PDB file of N, CA and C in Angstrom:
ATOM      1  N   MET A   5      41.313  49.587  66.022  1.00  0.00           N
ATOM      2  CA  MET A   5      42.438  50.429  66.130  1.00  0.00           C
ATOM      3  C   MET A   5      41.964  51.854  66.947  1.00  0.00           C
ATOM      4  N   ALA A   6      40.897  52.199  66.987  1.00  0.00           N
ATOM      5  CA  ALA A   6      40.505  53.182  67.830  1.00  0.00           C
ATOM      6  C   ALA A   6      40.526  52.930  69.125  1.00  0.00           C
ATOM      7  N   SER A   7      40.414  51.753  69.486  1.00  0.00           N
ATOM      8  CA  SER A   7      40.416  51.394  71.254  1.00  0.00           C
ATOM      9  C   SER A   7      41.838  51.081  71.393  1.00  0.00           C
ATOM     10  N   ASP A   8      42.630  51.369  70.651  1.00  0.00           N
ATOM     11  CA  ASP A   8      44.329  51.272  71.006  1.00  0.00           C
ATOM     12  C   ASP A   8      44.615  52.430  71.413  1.00  0.00           C
ATOM     13  N   LEU A   9      44.345  53.356  71.207  1.00  0.00           N
ATOM     14  CA  LEU A   9      44.679  55.057  71.373  1.00  0.00           C
ATOM     15  C   LEU A   9      44.355  55.323  72.831  1.00  0.00           C
ATOM     16  N   ASP A  10      44.993  55.815  73.877  1.00  0.00           N
ATOM     17  CA  ASP A  10      44.780  55.941  75.423  1.00  0.00           C
ATOM     18  C   ASP A  10      44.847  57.765  75.436  1.00  0.00           C
ATOM     19  N   PHE A  11      43.670  58.424  75.359  1.00  0.00           N
ATOM     20  CA  PHE A  11      43.553  59.949  75.281  1.00  0.00           C
ATOM     21  C   PHE A  11      43.584  60.253  76.915  1.00  0.00           C
ATOM     22  N   SER A  12      43.645  59.509  77.800  1.00  0.00           N
ATOM     23  CA  SER A  12      43.433  59.720  79.533  1.00  0.00           C
ATOM     24  C   SER A  12      44.887  60.861  79.815  1.00  0.00           C
ATOM     25  N   PRO A  13      44.444  61.791  80.479  1.00  0.00           N
ATOM     26  CA  PRO A  13      45.834  62.728  80.963  1.00  0.00           C
ATOM     27  C   PRO A  13      46.879  61.899  81.557  1.00  0.00           C
ATOM     28  N   PRO A  14      47.951  62.087  81.371  1.00  0.00           N
ATOM     29  CA  PRO A  14      49.376  61.271  82.077  1.00  0.00           C
ATOM     30  C   PRO A  14      49.149  61.374  83.440  1.00  0.00           C
ATOM     31  N   GLU A  15      49.813  60.402  84.381  1.00  0.00           N
ATOM     32  CA  GLU A  15      49.840  60.622  85.614  1.00  0.00           C
ATOM     33  C   GLU A  15      50.842  61.428  86.108  1.00  0.00           C
ATOM     34  N   VAL A  16      50.686  62.487  86.739  1.00  0.00           N
ATOM     35  CA  VAL A  16      51.587  63.411  87.174  1.00  0.00           C
ATOM     36  C   VAL A  16      51.599  63.203  88.826  1.00  0.00           C
ATOM     37  N   PRO A  17      52.703  62.935  89.442  1.00  0.00           N
ATOM     38  CA  PRO A  17      52.735  63.339  90.970  1.00  0.00           C
ATOM     39  C   PRO A  17      52.555  64.509  91.523  1.00  0.00           C
ATOM     40  N   GLU A  18      52.055  64.733  93.012  1.00  0.00           N
ATOM     41  CA  GLU A  18      51.880  65.603  93.367  1.00  0.00           C
ATOM     42  C   GLU A  18      53.415  66.319  93.957  1.00  0.00           C
ATOM     43  N   PRO A  19      53.251  67.454  93.573  1.00  0.00           N
ATOM     44  CA  PRO A  19      54.602  68.319  94.200  1.00  0.00           C
ATOM     45  C   PRO A  19      54.748  68.004  95.484  1.00  0.00           C
ATOM     46  N   THR A  20      56.139  67.682  95.898  1.00  0.00           N
ATOM     47  CA  THR A  20      56.523  67.522  97.543  1.00  0.00           C
ATOM     48  C   THR A  20      56.471  68.950  98.018  1.00  0.00           C
ATOM     49  N   PHE A  21      56.428  68.878  99.749  1.00  0.00           N
ATOM     50  CA  PHE A  21      56.596  70.296 100.250  1.00  0.00           C
ATOM     51  C   PHE A  21      57.794  71.115  99.625  1.00  0.00           C
ATOM     52  N   LEU A  22      59.306  70.165  99.614  1.00  0.00           N
ATOM     53  CA  LEU A  22      60.377  70.806  99.233  1.00  0.00           C
ATOM     54  C   LEU A  22      60.080  71.708  97.891  1.00  0.00           C
ATOM     55  N   GLU A  23      59.535  70.971  96.731  1.00  0.00           N
ATOM     56  CA  GLU A  23      59.304  71.622  95.719  1.00  0.00           C
ATOM     57  C   GLU A  23      58.528  72.676  95.531  1.00  0.00           C
ATOM     58  N   ASN A  24      57.394  72.663  96.392  1.00  0.00           N
ATOM     59  CA  ASN A  24      56.511  73.761  96.634  1.00  0.00           C
ATOM     60  C   ASN A  24      57.201  75.003  97.103  1.00  0.00           C
ATOM     61  N   LEU A  25      58.359  74.776  98.278  1.00  0.00           N
ATOM     62  CA  LEU A  25      58.887  75.875  98.729  1.00  0.00           C
ATOM     63  C   LEU A  25      59.889  76.414  97.940  1.00  0.00           C
ATOM     64  N   LEU A  26      60.476  75.673  96.875  1.00  0.00           N
ATOM     65  CA  LEU A  26      61.372  76.236  96.022  1.00  0.00           C
ATOM     66  C   LEU A  26      60.477  77.100  95.216  1.00  0.00           C
ATOM     67  N   ARG A  27      59.181  76.537  94.594  1.00  0.00           N
ATOM     68  CA  ARG A  27      58.564  77.417  93.347  1.00  0.00           C
ATOM     69  C   ARG A  27      58.446  78.617  94.135  1.00  0.00           C
ATOM     70  N   TYR A  28      57.541  78.925  95.121  1.00  0.00           N
ATOM     71  CA  TYR A  28      57.348  80.003  95.774  1.00  0.00           C
ATOM     72  C   TYR A  28      58.318  80.698  96.018  1.00  0.00           C
ATOM     73  N   GLY A  29      59.737  80.151  96.324  1.00  0.00           N
ATOM     74  CA  GLY A  29      60.666  81.133  96.903  1.00  0.00           C
ATOM     75  C   GLY A  29      61.336  81.622  95.836  1.00  0.00           C
ATOM     76  N   LEU A  30      61.153  81.068  94.535  1.00  0.00           N
ATOM     77  CA  LEU A  30      61.578  81.625  93.464  1.00  0.00           C
ATOM     78  C   LEU A  30      60.589  82.756  92.658  1.00  0.00           C
ATOM     79  N   PHE A  31      59.635  82.521  93.042  1.00  0.00           N
ATOM     80  CA  PHE A  31      58.825  83.596  92.798  1.00  0.00           C
ATOM     81  C   PHE A  31      58.764  84.750  93.390  1.00  0.00           C
ATOM     82  N   LEU A  32      59.095  84.512  94.815  1.00  0.00           N
ATOM     83  CA  LEU A  32      59.292  85.806  95.787  1.00  0.00           C
ATOM     84  C   LEU A  32      60.417  86.416  95.108  1.00  0.00           C
ATOM     85  N   GLY A  33      61.492  85.801  94.974  1.00  0.00           N
ATOM     86  CA  GLY A  33      62.845  86.174  94.549  1.00  0.00           C
ATOM     87  C   GLY A  33      62.544  87.192  93.414  1.00  0.00           C
ATOM     88  N   ALA A  34      62.026  86.484  92.123  1.00  0.00           N
ATOM     89  CA  ALA A  34      61.492  87.113  91.113  1.00  0.00           C
ATOM     90  C   ALA A  34      61.052  88.633  91.475  1.00  0.00           C
ATOM     91  N   MET A  35      59.841  88.558  92.334  1.00  0.00           N
ATOM     92  CA  MET A  35      59.217  89.552  92.498  1.00  0.00           C
ATOM     93  C   MET A  35      60.026  90.686  92.966  1.00  0.00           C
ATOM     94  N   PHE A  36      60.952  90.362  94.222  1.00  0.00           N
ATOM     95  CA  PHE A  36      61.862  91.658  94.824  1.00  0.00           C
ATOM     96  C   PHE A  36      62.636  92.003  93.997  1.00  0.00           C
ATOM     97  N   GLN A  37      63.294  91.190  92.800  1.00  0.00           N
ATOM     98  CA  GLN A  37      64.269  91.631  91.785  1.00  0.00           C
ATOM     99  C   GLN A  37      63.414  92.614  90.970  1.00  0.00           C
ATOM    100  N   LEU A  38      62.375  92.514  90.782  1.00  0.00           N
ATOM    101  CA  LEU A  38      61.159  93.550  89.645  1.00  0.00           C
ATOM    102  C   LEU A  38      61.245  94.777  90.640  1.00  0.00           C
ATOM    103  N   ILE A  39      60.744  94.485  91.950  1.00  0.00           N
ATOM    104  CA  ILE A  39      60.740  95.619  92.668  1.00  0.00           C
ATOM    105  C   ILE A  39      61.879  96.728  93.092  1.00  0.00           C
ATOM    106  N   CYS A  40      63.254  96.144  93.065  1.00  0.00           N
ATOM    107  CA  CYS A  40      64.440  96.382  92.957  1.00  0.00           C
ATOM    108  C   CYS A  40      64.514  97.090  91.781  1.00  0.00           C
ATOM    109  N   VAL A  41      64.277  96.660  90.514  1.00  0.00           N
ATOM    110  CA  VAL A  41      64.707  97.330  89.459  1.00  0.00           C
ATOM    111  C   VAL A  41      63.953  98.684  89.308  1.00  0.00           C
ATOM    112  N   LEU A  42      62.627  98.480  89.398  1.00  0.00           N
ATOM    113  CA  LEU A  42      61.412  99.351  89.446  1.00  0.00           C
ATOM    114  C   LEU A  42      61.831 100.664  90.216  1.00  0.00           C
ATOM    115  N   ALA A  43      62.513 100.354  91.345  1.00  0.00           N
ATOM    116  CA  ALA A  43      62.792 101.365  92.395  1.00  0.00           C
ATOM    117  C   ALA A  43      64.014 102.305  91.852  1.00  0.00           C
ATOM    118  N   ILE A  44      64.759 101.739  90.881  1.00  0.00           N
ATOM    119  CA  ILE A  44      65.918 102.482  90.377  1.00  0.00           C
ATOM    120  C   ILE A  44      65.509 103.315  89.217  1.00  0.00           C
ATOM    121  N   ILE A  45      64.334 102.594  88.356  1.00  0.00           N
ATOM    122  CA  ILE A  45      64.065 103.276  87.114  1.00  0.00           C
ATOM    123  C   ILE A  45      63.080 104.548  87.564  1.00  0.00           C
ATOM    124  N   LEU A  46      62.092 104.257  88.461  1.00  0.00           N
ATOM    125  CA  LEU A  46      61.232 105.466  89.059  1.00  0.00           C
ATOM    126  C   LEU A  46      61.437 105.858  90.385  1.00  0.00           C
ATOM    127  N   PRO A  47      62.482 106.742  90.539  1.00  0.00           N
ATOM    128  CA  PRO A  47      62.968 107.073  91.828  1.00  0.00           C
ATOM    129  C   PRO A  47      61.511 107.937  92.540  1.00  0.00           C
ATOM    130  N   VAL A  48      61.532 107.936  93.887  1.00  0.00           N
ATOM    131  CA  VAL A  48      60.185 108.732  94.395  1.00  0.00           C
ATOM    132  C   VAL A  48      61.166 110.129  94.993  1.00  0.00           C
ATOM    133  N   PRO A  49      59.982 110.952  94.659  1.00  0.00           N
ATOM    134  CA  PRO A  49      60.733 112.499  95.055  1.00  0.00           C
ATOM    135  C   PRO A  49      60.434 112.278  96.603  1.00  0.00           C
ATOM    136  N   LYS A  50      61.644 113.257  97.190  1.00  0.00           N
ATOM    137  CA  LYS A  50      61.454 113.498  98.636  1.00  0.00           C
ATOM    138  C   LYS A  50      60.583 114.623  99.020  1.00  0.00           C
ATOM    139  N   SER A  51      59.602 114.366 100.222  1.00  0.00           N
ATOM    140  CA  SER A  51      58.766 115.277 100.585  1.00  0.00           C
ATOM    141  C   SER A  51      59.328 116.573 101.099  1.00  0.00           C
ATOM    142  N   HIS A  52      58.844 117.450 101.255  1.00  0.00           N
ATOM    143  CA  HIS A  52      59.315 118.797 101.842  1.00  0.00           C
ATOM    144  C   HIS A  52      60.039 118.741 103.303  1.00  0.00           C
ATOM    145  N   GLU A  53      59.262 117.908 104.020  1.00  0.00           N
ATOM    146  CA  GLU A  53      59.671 117.484 105.505  1.00  0.00           C
ATOM    147  C   GLU A  53      61.200 116.789 105.311  1.00  0.00           C
ATOM    148  N   GLU A  54      61.133 115.954 104.788  1.00  0.00           N
ATOM    149  CA  GLU A  54      62.458 115.408 104.619  1.00  0.00           C
ATOM    150  C   GLU A  54      63.544 116.108 103.892  1.00  0.00           C
ATOM    151  N   ALA A  55      63.409 116.721 102.835  1.00  0.00           N
ATOM    152  CA  ALA A  55      64.199 117.294 102.271  1.00  0.00           C
ATOM    153  C   ALA A  55      65.037 118.226 103.027  1.00  0.00           C
ATOM    154  N   GLU A  56      66.397 118.671 102.728  1.00  0.00           N
ATOM    155  CA  GLU A  56      67.435 119.299 103.594  1.00  0.00           C
ATOM    156  C   GLU A  56      67.001 120.963 102.927  1.00  0.00           C
ATOM    157  N   PRO A  57      67.358 121.717 103.901  1.00  0.00           N
ATOM    158  CA  PRO A  57      66.917 123.318 103.862  1.00  0.00           C
ATOM    159  C   PRO A  57      67.822 123.809 102.484  1.00  0.00           C
ATOM    160  N   CYS A  58      67.269 124.624 101.683  1.00  0.00           N
ATOM    161  CA  CYS A  58      68.072 125.347 100.738  1.00  0.00           C
ATOM    162  C   CYS A  58      68.936 126.210 100.936  1.00  0.00           C
ATOM    163  N   GLU A  59      68.858 126.730 102.168  1.00  0.00           N
ATOM    164  CA  GLU A  59      69.907 127.626 102.809  1.00  0.00           C
ATOM    165  C   GLU A  59      71.309 127.205 102.214  1.00  0.00           C
ATOM    166  N   PRO A  60      72.354 128.371 101.805  1.00  0.00           N
ATOM    167  CA  PRO A  60      73.652 127.932 101.465  1.00  0.00           C
ATOM    168  C   PRO A  60      74.136 127.835 102.615  1.00  0.00           C
ATOM    169  N   ARG A  61      75.246 126.544 102.892  1.00  0.00           N
ATOM    170  CA  ARG A  61      75.803 126.713 103.889  1.00  0.00           C
ATOM    171  C   ARG A  61      77.296 127.423 103.819  1.00  0.00           C
ATOM    172  N   SER A  62      77.899 127.758 105.147  1.00  0.00           N
ATOM    173  CA  SER A  62      78.649 128.645 105.117  1.00  0.00           C
ATOM    174  C   SER A  62      80.240 128.371 104.709  1.00  0.00           C
ATOM    175  N   VAL A  63      81.073 128.807 104.206  1.00  0.00           N
ATOM    176  CA  VAL A  63      82.243 128.223 103.779  1.00  0.00           C
ATOM    177  C   VAL A  63      83.290 127.481 104.595  1.00  0.00           C
ATOM    178  N   GLU A  64      83.087 127.852 105.873  1.00  0.00           N
ATOM    179  CA  GLU A  64      83.576 127.403 107.099  1.00  0.00           C
ATOM    180  C   GLU A  64      82.900 125.856 107.289  1.00  0.00           C
ATOM    181  N   VAL A  65      81.610 125.695 107.596  1.00  0.00           N
ATOM    182  CA  VAL A  65      81.009 124.602 107.772  1.00  0.00           C
ATOM    183  C   VAL A  65      81.629 123.473 106.714  1.00  0.00           C
ATOM    184  N   THR A  66      81.477 123.882 105.351  1.00  0.00           N
ATOM    185  CA  THR A  66      81.756 122.983 104.239  1.00  0.00           C
ATOM    186  C   THR A  66      83.172 122.594 104.044  1.00  0.00           C
ATOM    187  N   ARG A  67      84.164 123.414 104.216  1.00  0.00           N
ATOM    188  CA  ARG A  67      85.403 122.976 104.252  1.00  0.00           C
ATOM    189  C   ARG A  67      86.202 122.575 105.508  1.00  0.00           C
ATOM    190  N   LYS A  68      86.819 121.379 105.166  1.00  0.00           N
ATOM    191  CA  LYS A  68      87.733 120.738 106.415  1.00  0.00           C
ATOM    192  C   LYS A  68      89.174 121.111 106.171  1.00  0.00           C
ATOM    193  N   PRO A  69      89.947 121.268 107.603  1.00  0.00           N
ATOM    194  CA  PRO A  69      91.200 121.491 107.395  1.00  0.00           C
ATOM    195  C   PRO A  69      91.883 120.797 106.812  1.00  0.00           C
ATOM    196  N   LYS A  70      92.823 121.128 106.063  1.00  0.00           N
ATOM    197  CA  LYS A  70      93.709 120.038 105.113  1.00  0.00           C
ATOM    198  C   LYS A  70      94.808 119.243 105.957  1.00  0.00           C
ATOM    199  N   ALA A  71      95.051 120.161 106.842  1.00  0.00           N
ATOM    200  CA  ALA A  71      96.183 119.344 107.691  1.00  0.00           C
ATOM    201  C   ALA A  71      95.744 118.206 108.651  1.00  0.00           C
ATOM    202  N   VAL A  72      94.519 118.265 108.841  1.00  0.00           N
ATOM    203  CA  VAL A  72      93.803 117.169 109.810  1.00  0.00           C
ATOM    204  C   VAL A  72      93.808 115.891 108.893  1.00  0.00           C
ATOM    205  N   ALA A  73      93.264 116.330 107.357  1.00  0.00           N
ATOM    206  CA  ALA A  73      92.754 115.087 106.553  1.00  0.00           C
ATOM    207  C   ALA A  73      94.205 114.505 106.201  1.00  0.00           C
ATOM    208  N   LEU A  74      95.295 115.229 105.853  1.00  0.00           N
ATOM    209  CA  LEU A  74      96.371 114.521 105.425  1.00  0.00           C
ATOM    210  C   LEU A  74      97.171 113.919 106.455  1.00  0.00           C
ATOM    211  N   SER A  75      97.456 114.427 107.899  1.00  0.00           N
ATOM    212  CA  SER A  75      97.576 113.595 108.990  1.00  0.00           C
ATOM    213  C   SER A  75      96.798 112.259 109.269  1.00  0.00           C
ATOM    214  N   ALA A  76      95.596 112.171 108.598  1.00  0.00           N
ATOM    215  CA  ALA A  76      95.162 111.067 109.250  1.00  0.00           C
ATOM    216  C   ALA A  76      95.219 110.002 108.241  1.00  0.00           C
ATOM    217  N   SER A  77      95.585 110.196 106.723  1.00  0.00           N
ATOM    218  CA  SER A  77      95.938 109.421 105.903  1.00  0.00           C
ATOM    219  C   SER A  77      97.288 108.925 105.924  1.00  0.00           C
ATOM    220  N   LYS A  78      98.202 109.744 106.333  1.00  0.00           N
ATOM    221  CA  LYS A  78      99.517 109.131 106.301  1.00  0.00           C
ATOM    222  C   LYS A  78      99.941 108.779 107.718  1.00  0.00           C
ATOM    223  N   ARG A  79     100.699 107.683 107.802  1.00  0.00           N
ATOM    224  CA  ARG A  79     101.326 107.202 109.035  1.00  0.00           C
ATOM    225  C   ARG A  79     102.874 107.796 109.317  1.00  0.00           C
ATOM    226  N   PRO A  80     103.105 107.701 110.389  1.00  0.00           N
ATOM    227  CA  PRO A  80     104.500 108.551 110.685  1.00  0.00           C
ATOM    228  C   PRO A  80     105.486 107.498 110.185  1.00  0.00           C
ATOM    229  N   LYS A  81     106.545 107.984 109.609  1.00  0.00           N
ATOM    230  CA  LYS A  81     107.771 106.999 109.314  1.00  0.00           C
ATOM    231  C   LYS A  81     108.602 106.376 110.446  1.00  0.00           C
ATOM    232  N   LYS A  82     109.017 105.205 110.578  1.00  0.00           N
ATOM    233  CA  LYS A  82     109.830 104.654 111.392  1.00  0.00           C
ATOM    234  C   LYS A  82     111.356 105.185 111.193  1.00  0.00           C
ATOM    235  N   GLU A  83     111.695 105.771 112.471  1.00  0.00           N
ATOM    236  CA  GLU A  83     113.347 106.141 112.215  1.00  0.00           C
ATOM    237  C   GLU A  83     114.079 105.039 111.972  1.00  0.00           C
ATOM    238  N   ALA A  84     115.180 105.083 111.256  1.00  0.00           N
ATOM    239  CA  ALA A  84     116.124 103.834 111.171  1.00  0.00           C
ATOM    240  C   ALA A  84     116.929 104.044 112.433  1.00  0.00           C
ATOM    241  N   LYS A  85     117.502 102.853 112.617  1.00  0.00           N
ATOM    242  CA  LYS A  85     118.618 103.204 113.401  1.00  0.00           C
ATOM    243  C   LYS A  85     120.203 103.160 112.892  1.00  0.00           C
ATOM    244  N   LYS A  86     121.015 104.062 113.589  1.00  0.00           N
ATOM    245  CA  LYS A  86     122.082 104.510 113.098  1.00  0.00           C
ATOM    246  C   LYS A  86     122.907 103.449 113.216  1.00  0.00           C
ATOM    247  N   LYS A  87     123.712 102.643 112.172  1.00  0.00           N
ATOM    248  CA  LYS A  87     124.694 102.010 112.380  1.00  0.00           C
ATOM    249  C   LYS A  87     126.063 102.381 112.768  1.00  0.00           C
ATOM    250  N   ARG A  88     127.046 101.842 113.876  1.00  0.00           N
ATOM    251  CA  ARG A  88     128.035 102.510 114.267  1.00  0.00           C
ATOM    252  C   ARG A  88     129.264 101.571 114.097  1.00  0.00           C
TER     253      ARG A  88
END
């Protein structure tokens, strides 16, 4: 009865090239997602060279003329022809 049991490991076929490509591609995708999530959670502070100067800007530089902004967003209306 003890000779009837077979304890040898099951025969598993070698993974094909496409299976390996899919496997490592999924690993790379998961690592990329983890890096993106960590970049959102742990922001890196800017260095002094890249940071913008702390000098306050003048009012004229920060404000844009309102007439230019309104005319750019609105289209001129077409004139209707008069019926005679």
